[in-house]
Amino acid sequence: MKAIVYRDNGGPDVLQLVERDLPAPGPGEVRVRVAVSGVNPTDWQARSGAAGPTRFPEVTPHLDGAGVIDAVGAGVERSRIGQRVWLFLAAAGRPTGTAAEFTVVPAEQAVPLPDQAGFDVGAALGVPALTAHRALTVAEDGPRRLRPGALDGRVVLAAGGAGAVGHAVIQLARWAGATVISTVSGPEKARLATAAGAHHVVNYRAGDPAAEIRAIAPDGVDIVAEVALGANLALDLAVLRTRGTISTYANDGGRPVELNVVQHMVLNARLQFLVLYTAGPRARAAAAEDVAAAVRDGALPVGEEHGLPLVRFPLERTADAHRAVERGVVGKVLVDVTA
Ligand SMILES: NC(=O)c1ccc[n+]([C@@H]2O[C@H](COP(=O)([O-])OP(=O)(O)OC[C@H]3O[C@@H](n4cnc5c(N)ncnc54)[C@H](OP(=O)(O)O)[C@@H]3O)[C@@H](O)[C@H]2O)c1
């Protein structure tokens, strides 16, 4: 089979297209013929060594993907062979990601993909949708699970709603019944966040975004899904309701965070940090189940018309796919693996 591998950390040029033997699924695992592989910032961060040196002699990158199960290991129902699936955390703690014609994952990390959902949808789910789910389910007053109605009456602020995670936050929050506000940096991203389903968009670089958000949500925002805590903490606190939650999944821009302890205390604010790798199996399993339900409801479409342009590369150009993610291309970067 064709596979992309790297042996040492470094720039995108360390990625090589090679031929490898088909991997065999072990007990509790499935083998998947990958149709589309999804690329996330964590993939180039792992490749570059920014997230620490690689632990394996050879790594096939990428956590996310979608395809068809073609073999199962001991203990897995043979009826799963032929099932269309989306994958999450494929390369987490293992050297076998989705940038290959076949990959092997624990059976529970291959989630059934309904016939009406394309492989592009499936490959775009993993990291963004599971992160968004966690961001929306860590508030003191709940909910812990998402379904239609779970966020009725709540106001969610999706920072950077034209980003891959921001897009998933908008879609899942909207599916669950929230009023969704998204911040964006300009009109093109406003168009995308609106297409994703945001009820309101606010340009965080112009005017008085806090006043605009307060005008939309006079009682304050219940949950902020934050991509740039250092840049946005003052704004978040200015719009957060009492006992509200700031769910922080990144600090893009890298601005240092200085906490005004009294301000957080007075608000009884919850500042929740999150990263998928250490969220724990229960939270990840719950997220995968709820995201699968949202997919069945058709709530997580992708593509420009749904607020997430697709930027595609063939497998042999995976290095260019990494370059695109690294420079912050707008939309979802996908690698076409098999036809
Ligand atoms: N914790 C986790 O488990 C987890 C999971 C997934 C991703 N992440 C991290 O989350 C970040 C985003 O990932 P992604 O895949 O969504 O990337 P992406 O598609 O490139 O989106 C990033 C978005 O953030 C926006 N942004 C940057 N600074 C902002 C600010 N000050 N205020 C509001 N929006 C801002 C950008 O838009 P503008 O530049 O136009 O504002 C862009 O739309 C990355 O750092 C990634 O590593 C963490």
Short mmCIF file of C-alpha atoms and ligand atoms in Angstrom, two decimals:
data_model
loop_
_atom_site.label_atom_id
_atom_site.label_comp_id
_atom_site.label_asym_id
_atom_site.label_seq_id
_atom_site.Cartn_x
_atom_site.Cartn_y
_atom_site.Cartn_z
CA MET A 1 0.00 0.00 0.00
CA LYS A 2 1.01 3.64 -0.41
CA ALA A 3 1.73 5.51 2.81
CA ILE A 4 3.16 8.83 3.89
CA VAL A 5 5.81 8.45 6.59
CA TYR A 6 8.38 10.48 8.50
CA ARG A 7 11.28 9.16 10.51
CA ASP A 8 12.59 12.37 12.06
CA ASN A 9 10.87 15.53 13.17
CA GLY A 10 11.25 18.53 10.90
CA GLY A 11 9.65 20.64 8.18
CA PRO A 12 7.10 19.30 5.68
CA ASP A 13 9.94 17.88 3.55
CA VAL A 14 10.45 15.04 6.04
CA LEU A 15 7.19 13.54 4.71
CA GLN A 16 7.85 10.78 2.16
CA LEU A 17 5.58 8.65 0.01
CA VAL A 18 6.57 4.98 0.42
CA GLU A 19 5.25 1.46 -0.21
CA ARG A 20 4.47 -0.59 2.90
CA ASP A 21 2.91 -3.96 3.67
CA LEU A 22 -0.76 -3.99 4.62
CA PRO A 23 -1.12 -3.66 8.41
CA ALA A 24 -2.99 -6.49 10.17
CA PRO A 25 -5.64 -5.56 12.74
CA GLY A 26 -4.85 -6.86 16.22
CA PRO A 27 -7.41 -7.93 18.85
CA GLY A 28 -10.13 -5.28 19.22
CA GLU A 29 -8.94 -3.41 16.12
CA VAL A 30 -10.28 -2.75 12.65
CA ARG A 31 -8.42 -2.10 9.43
CA VAL A 32 -9.82 0.73 7.32
CA ARG A 33 -9.26 1.49 3.65
CA VAL A 34 -8.88 5.25 3.93
CA ALA A 35 -10.75 7.35 1.36
CA VAL A 36 -10.01 10.82 2.76
CA SER A 37 -7.59 11.91 5.47
CA GLY A 38 -8.25 15.09 7.47
CA VAL A 39 -5.38 17.40 8.49
CA ASN A 40 -5.34 19.42 11.72
CA PRO A 41 -2.78 21.79 13.26
CA THR A 42 -1.80 19.07 15.75
CA ASP A 43 -0.56 16.94 12.81
CA TRP A 44 2.09 19.41 11.69
CA GLN A 45 2.91 20.23 15.32
CA ALA A 46 3.58 16.51 15.94
CA ARG A 47 5.62 16.23 12.72
CA SER A 48 7.70 19.33 13.44
CA GLY A 49 8.64 18.21 16.94
CA ALA A 50 6.89 21.22 18.52
CA ALA A 51 4.85 18.72 20.53
CA GLY A 52 7.96 16.74 21.56
CA PRO A 53 10.24 14.29 19.71
CA THR A 54 8.61 11.41 17.85
CA ARG A 55 8.43 8.18 19.91
CA PHE A 56 8.42 5.79 16.97
CA PRO A 57 11.07 4.90 14.36
CA GLU A 58 8.54 5.71 11.60
CA VAL A 59 5.23 7.57 11.76
CA THR A 60 2.32 7.84 9.35
CA PRO A 61 0.66 11.14 10.32
CA HIS A 62 -2.95 12.30 10.76
CA LEU A 63 -5.54 11.64 13.43
CA ASP A 64 -8.70 11.99 11.34
CA GLY A 65 -10.03 10.22 8.29
CA ALA A 66 -12.89 8.35 6.72
CA GLY A 67 -13.15 5.13 4.74
CA VAL A 68 -14.43 1.57 4.79
CA ILE A 69 -13.56 -1.24 7.21
CA ASP A 70 -11.98 -4.09 5.23
CA ALA A 71 -10.75 -6.39 8.02
CA VAL A 72 -11.34 -6.88 11.75
CA GLY A 73 -9.22 -8.32 14.54
CA ALA A 74 -10.23 -10.89 17.16
CA GLY A 75 -13.20 -9.82 19.25
CA VAL A 76 -14.67 -7.45 16.65
CA GLU A 77 -17.95 -8.34 14.91
CA ARG A 78 -17.23 -9.54 11.37
CA SER A 79 -20.41 -7.76 10.31
CA ARG A 80 -18.43 -4.51 10.55
CA ILE A 81 -16.48 -5.45 7.40
CA GLY A 82 -17.74 -3.17 4.63
CA GLN A 83 -18.99 -0.51 7.07
CA ARG A 84 -18.34 3.15 6.15
CA VAL A 85 -16.69 4.87 9.11
CA TRP A 86 -15.06 8.07 10.34
CA LEU A 87 -11.95 7.80 12.47
CA PHE A 88 -10.67 9.83 15.38
CA LEU A 89 -7.28 9.97 17.12
CA ALA A 90 -5.88 7.37 14.69
CA ALA A 91 -2.26 8.44 15.19
CA ALA A 92 -2.55 9.25 18.90
CA GLY A 93 0.01 7.16 20.79
CA ARG A 94 0.48 4.93 17.72
CA PRO A 95 2.53 5.28 14.54
CA THR A 96 -0.30 4.48 12.12
CA GLY A 97 -2.28 7.57 11.10
CA THR A 98 -4.65 8.04 8.20
CA ALA A 99 -2.21 9.32 5.55
CA ALA A 100 -2.01 5.82 4.08
CA GLU A 101 -4.21 3.61 1.94
CA PHE A 102 -4.94 1.44 4.97
CA THR A 103 -4.75 2.13 8.68
CA VAL A 104 -5.52 0.17 11.83
CA VAL A 105 -7.36 1.64 14.82
CA PRO A 106 -9.15 0.39 17.95
CA ALA A 107 -12.69 -0.55 16.86
CA GLU A 108 -14.31 2.17 19.00
CA GLN A 109 -12.32 4.84 17.14
CA ALA A 110 -14.03 3.85 13.87
CA VAL A 111 -17.54 5.32 14.09
CA PRO A 112 -20.25 4.35 11.57
CA LEU A 113 -20.76 7.02 8.91
CA PRO A 114 -24.31 7.13 7.53
CA ASP A 115 -24.73 6.65 3.77
CA GLN A 116 -25.95 10.22 3.29
CA ALA A 117 -22.72 11.66 4.77
CA GLY A 118 -19.79 11.79 2.38
CA PHE A 119 -16.21 10.85 3.25
CA ASP A 120 -15.35 14.58 3.26
CA VAL A 121 -17.74 15.09 6.16
CA GLY A 122 -16.30 12.03 7.91
CA ALA A 123 -12.68 13.16 7.51
CA ALA A 124 -13.49 16.64 8.82
CA LEU A 125 -15.13 15.42 12.05
CA GLY A 126 -12.56 13.94 14.47
CA VAL A 127 -10.47 16.65 16.09
CA PRO A 128 -12.70 19.67 15.34
CA ALA A 129 -16.05 18.10 16.26
CA LEU A 130 -14.85 16.22 19.34
CA THR A 131 -13.07 19.35 20.59
CA ALA A 132 -16.18 21.42 19.98
CA HIS A 133 -18.27 18.85 21.84
CA ARG A 134 -16.02 19.03 24.86
CA ALA A 135 -16.02 22.83 24.77
CA LEU A 136 -19.82 22.78 24.93
CA THR A 137 -20.16 20.15 27.69
CA VAL A 138 -17.91 21.36 30.50
CA ALA A 139 -20.11 24.12 31.95
CA GLU A 140 -21.05 23.93 35.65
CA ASP A 141 -24.77 23.79 34.87
CA GLY A 142 -24.32 21.27 32.04
CA PRO A 143 -25.24 19.86 29.70
CA ARG A 144 -22.78 16.94 29.74
CA ARG A 145 -24.22 15.51 26.53
CA LEU A 146 -25.45 17.21 23.34
CA ARG A 147 -28.69 16.49 21.52
CA PRO A 148 -31.39 18.71 20.06
CA GLY A 149 -32.70 20.88 22.92
CA ALA A 150 -29.71 20.31 25.24
CA LEU A 151 -28.60 23.95 24.87
CA ASP A 152 -32.05 25.51 24.59
CA GLY A 153 -32.05 28.98 26.14
CA ARG A 154 -28.22 29.15 26.28
CA VAL A 155 -25.99 31.62 24.49
CA VAL A 156 -22.74 30.29 23.02
CA LEU A 157 -19.91 32.51 21.80
CA ALA A 158 -17.76 30.73 19.19
CA ALA A 159 -14.50 32.67 18.93
CA GLY A 160 -13.15 32.54 15.38
CA GLY A 161 -16.15 30.80 13.84
CA ALA A 162 -14.52 30.49 10.41
CA GLY A 163 -11.86 28.14 11.83
CA ALA A 164 -12.27 24.37 11.69
CA VAL A 165 -13.04 24.01 15.41
CA GLY A 166 -15.04 27.25 15.50
CA HIS A 167 -17.13 25.93 12.62
CA ALA A 168 -17.89 22.72 14.53
CA VAL A 169 -18.74 24.74 17.66
CA ILE A 170 -21.28 26.76 15.68
CA GLN A 171 -22.84 23.67 14.07
CA LEU A 172 -23.05 21.57 17.24
CA ALA A 173 -24.30 24.46 19.40
CA ARG A 174 -26.93 25.30 16.81
CA TRP A 175 -28.00 21.64 16.55
CA ALA A 176 -28.34 21.54 20.34
CA GLY A 177 -30.57 24.62 20.38
CA ALA A 178 -28.27 27.45 21.51
CA THR A 179 -28.29 31.02 20.31
CA VAL A 180 -24.90 31.22 18.61
CA ILE A 181 -22.73 34.31 18.34
CA SER A 182 -19.40 34.09 16.53
CA THR A 183 -16.50 36.50 16.41
CA VAL A 184 -14.64 36.90 13.12
CA SER A 185 -11.87 39.08 11.73
CA GLY A 186 -13.66 40.44 8.66
CA PRO A 187 -16.53 40.19 6.17
CA GLU A 188 -15.39 37.04 4.34
CA LYS A 189 -15.15 35.11 7.61
CA ALA A 190 -18.47 36.63 8.70
CA ARG A 191 -20.03 35.09 5.58
CA LEU A 192 -18.55 31.69 6.46
CA ALA A 193 -19.64 31.77 10.12
CA THR A 194 -23.15 32.75 9.04
CA ALA A 195 -23.21 29.93 6.49
CA ALA A 196 -22.17 27.55 9.29
CA GLY A 197 -25.26 28.61 11.23
CA ALA A 198 -24.22 31.44 13.55
CA HIS A 199 -27.22 33.63 14.42
CA HIS A 200 -24.98 36.67 14.93
CA VAL A 201 -21.46 37.56 13.85
CA VAL A 202 -19.30 40.24 15.44
CA ASN A 203 -16.03 41.58 14.06
CA TYR A 204 -13.58 41.36 16.95
CA ARG A 205 -11.16 43.74 15.25
CA ALA A 206 -13.55 46.67 14.78
CA GLY A 207 -15.76 48.87 16.94
CA ASP A 208 -16.77 47.67 20.40
CA PRO A 209 -17.30 43.88 20.19
CA ALA A 210 -18.23 43.60 23.90
CA ALA A 211 -21.02 46.16 23.51
CA GLU A 212 -22.25 44.41 20.35
CA ILE A 213 -22.36 41.03 22.09
CA ARG A 214 -24.05 42.51 25.18
CA ALA A 215 -26.68 44.07 22.91
CA ILE A 216 -27.41 40.59 21.48
CA ALA A 217 -27.21 38.82 24.87
CA PRO A 218 -28.03 41.30 27.64
CA ASP A 219 -27.86 38.57 30.33
CA GLY A 220 -24.46 37.47 29.07
CA VAL A 221 -22.94 34.50 27.32
CA ASP A 222 -23.22 31.04 28.94
CA ILE A 223 -20.31 29.32 27.19
CA VAL A 224 -17.39 30.80 25.29
CA ALA A 225 -15.47 28.36 23.07
CA GLU A 226 -12.12 30.14 22.98
CA VAL A 227 -9.32 29.79 20.41
CA ALA A 228 -7.15 32.73 21.52
CA LEU A 229 -7.39 33.13 25.28
CA GLY A 230 -4.64 35.74 25.67
CA ALA A 231 -6.09 37.97 22.99
CA ASN A 232 -9.72 37.54 24.04
CA LEU A 233 -9.90 37.04 27.82
CA ALA A 234 -10.89 40.67 28.49
CA LEU A 235 -13.66 40.42 25.89
CA ASP A 236 -14.81 37.05 27.24
CA LEU A 237 -15.07 38.37 30.80
CA ALA A 238 -16.91 41.47 29.60
CA VAL A 239 -19.66 39.35 28.05
CA LEU A 240 -19.74 36.26 30.32
CA ARG A 241 -22.78 35.74 32.52
CA THR A 242 -22.43 34.88 36.20
CA ARG A 243 -21.33 31.21 36.52
CA GLY A 244 -20.51 31.15 32.84
CA THR A 245 -17.73 29.03 31.29
CA ILE A 246 -14.79 29.88 29.10
CA SER A 247 -13.73 26.66 27.34
CA THR A 248 -10.20 27.18 26.11
CA TYR A 249 -8.85 24.91 23.40
CA ALA A 250 -6.01 27.12 22.12
CA ASN A 251 -4.09 30.33 22.62
CA ASP A 252 -3.60 31.32 18.99
CA GLY A 253 -1.45 34.42 18.68
CA GLY A 254 0.40 33.29 21.80
CA ARG A 255 -0.38 36.39 23.82
CA PRO A 256 0.36 35.74 27.51
CA VAL A 257 -2.64 35.36 29.80
CA GLU A 258 -2.89 37.49 32.92
CA LEU A 259 -5.74 36.50 35.24
CA ASN A 260 -7.70 39.13 37.11
CA VAL A 261 -8.56 36.78 39.96
CA VAL A 262 -11.18 39.01 41.56
CA GLN A 263 -13.04 39.49 38.29
CA HIS A 264 -13.20 35.71 37.80
CA MET A 265 -14.29 35.23 41.42
CA VAL A 266 -17.07 37.80 41.22
CA LEU A 267 -18.43 36.08 38.11
CA ASN A 268 -18.00 32.59 39.63
CA ALA A 269 -16.45 32.01 36.22
CA ARG A 270 -15.25 28.60 35.11
CA LEU A 271 -12.07 28.63 33.04
CA GLN A 272 -11.84 25.15 31.53
CA PHE A 273 -8.78 24.11 29.54
CA LEU A 274 -9.18 21.23 27.16
CA VAL A 275 -7.19 19.04 24.87
CA LEU A 276 -8.53 15.88 23.28
CA TYR A 277 -5.54 13.69 24.05
CA THR A 278 -6.13 13.82 27.81
CA ALA A 279 -9.91 14.34 27.90
CA GLY A 280 -10.29 10.70 28.93
CA PRO A 281 -12.04 7.77 27.25
CA ARG A 282 -15.49 8.48 28.74
CA ALA A 283 -15.63 12.07 27.51
CA ARG A 284 -14.30 11.03 24.08
CA ALA A 285 -16.78 8.16 23.75
CA ALA A 286 -19.69 10.43 24.74
CA ALA A 287 -18.50 13.04 22.25
CA ALA A 288 -18.20 10.47 19.45
CA GLU A 289 -21.74 9.22 20.13
CA ASP A 290 -23.26 12.71 20.14
CA VAL A 291 -21.31 13.79 17.06
CA ALA A 292 -22.50 10.63 15.28
CA ALA A 293 -26.10 11.58 16.16
CA ALA A 294 -25.52 15.09 14.77
CA VAL A 295 -24.13 13.58 11.56
CA ARG A 296 -27.23 11.37 11.25
CA ASP A 297 -29.33 14.53 11.59
CA GLY A 298 -27.32 16.14 8.77
CA ALA A 299 -26.17 18.87 11.17
CA LEU A 300 -22.44 18.85 10.35
CA PRO A 301 -22.10 19.51 6.61
CA VAL A 302 -18.87 20.86 5.13
CA GLY A 303 -17.98 22.90 2.04
CA GLU A 304 -17.97 26.60 1.23
CA GLU A 305 -21.79 26.79 1.20
CA HIS A 306 -21.80 25.43 4.76
CA GLY A 307 -19.07 27.76 6.01
CA LEU A 308 -16.07 25.44 5.68
CA PRO A 309 -14.33 25.56 2.28
CA LEU A 310 -12.50 22.33 1.43
CA VAL A 311 -8.85 22.55 0.41
CA ARG A 312 -7.79 19.25 -1.16
CA PHE A 313 -4.47 17.58 -1.93
CA PRO A 314 -3.62 14.14 -3.34
CA LEU A 315 -1.74 11.77 -1.02
CA GLU A 316 1.60 12.44 -2.72
CA ARG A 317 1.23 16.15 -1.89
CA THR A 318 0.66 15.65 1.84
CA ALA A 319 3.62 17.98 2.52
CA ASP A 320 1.71 20.78 0.76
CA ALA A 321 -1.35 19.93 2.83
CA HIS A 322 0.75 20.43 5.96
CA ARG A 323 2.09 23.73 4.61
CA ALA A 324 -1.47 24.93 4.02
CA VAL A 325 -2.58 24.11 7.57
CA GLU A 326 0.59 25.62 9.00
CA ARG A 327 0.01 28.94 7.24
CA GLY A 328 -3.60 28.99 8.49
CA VAL A 329 -5.46 28.47 5.22
CA VAL A 330 -9.17 29.22 5.54
CA GLY A 331 -11.22 26.01 5.55
CA LYS A 332 -10.62 22.30 6.03
CA VAL A 333 -7.55 20.68 4.53
CA LEU A 334 -8.22 17.17 3.20
CA VAL A 335 -5.94 14.60 1.60
CA ASP A 336 -7.50 12.31 -1.02
CA VAL A 337 -6.06 8.88 -0.35
CA THR A 338 -8.01 6.32 -2.39
CA ALA A 339 -10.68 6.94 -5.00
N1 LIG B 1 -7.24 21.65 22.55
C1 LIG B 1 -7.51 20.82 21.56
O1 LIG B 1 -7.80 19.62 21.76
C2 LIG B 1 -7.47 21.36 20.17
C3 LIG B 1 -8.19 20.73 19.17
C4 LIG B 1 -8.20 21.29 17.90
C5 LIG B 1 -7.46 22.43 17.63
N2 LIG B 1 -6.73 22.99 18.62
C6 LIG B 1 -5.98 24.22 18.35
O2 LIG B 1 -6.97 25.20 18.07
C7 LIG B 1 -6.45 26.15 17.15
C8 LIG B 1 -7.41 26.30 15.98
O3 LIG B 1 -7.48 25.09 15.27
P1 LIG B 1 -8.34 25.03 13.93
O4 LIG B 1 -8.12 23.71 13.33
O5 LIG B 1 -9.71 25.51 14.19
O6 LIG B 1 -7.55 26.14 13.08
P2 LIG B 1 -8.04 27.11 11.91
O7 LIG B 1 -9.01 26.41 11.04
O8 LIG B 1 -6.81 27.68 11.32
O9 LIG B 1 -8.84 28.25 12.68
C9 LIG B 1 -8.28 29.15 13.56
C10 LIG B 1 -9.25 30.31 13.67
O10 LIG B 1 -8.93 31.10 14.80
C11 LIG B 1 -9.25 32.44 14.46
N3 LIG B 1 -8.56 33.36 15.36
C12 LIG B 1 -7.23 33.58 15.52
N4 LIG B 1 -7.03 34.54 16.45
C13 LIG B 1 -8.27 34.91 16.88
C14 LIG B 1 -8.72 35.87 17.82
N5 LIG B 1 -7.86 36.64 18.51
N6 LIG B 1 -10.04 35.98 18.04
C15 LIG B 1 -10.93 35.23 17.35
N7 LIG B 1 -10.55 34.31 16.43
C16 LIG B 1 -9.23 34.17 16.19
C17 LIG B 1 -8.80 32.55 13.01
O11 LIG B 1 -9.47 33.56 12.29
P3 LIG B 1 -8.88 35.05 12.14
O12 LIG B 1 -7.39 34.94 12.02
O13 LIG B 1 -9.52 35.58 10.95
O14 LIG B 1 -9.33 35.68 13.38
C18 LIG B 1 -9.24 31.20 12.46
O15 LIG B 1 -10.55 31.29 11.91
C19 LIG B 1 -5.05 25.66 16.77
O16 LIG B 1 -4.11 26.32 17.60
C20 LIG B 1 -5.10 24.19 17.13
O17 LIG B 1 -3.82 23.67 17.40
C21 LIG B 1 -6.72 22.49 19.88
#
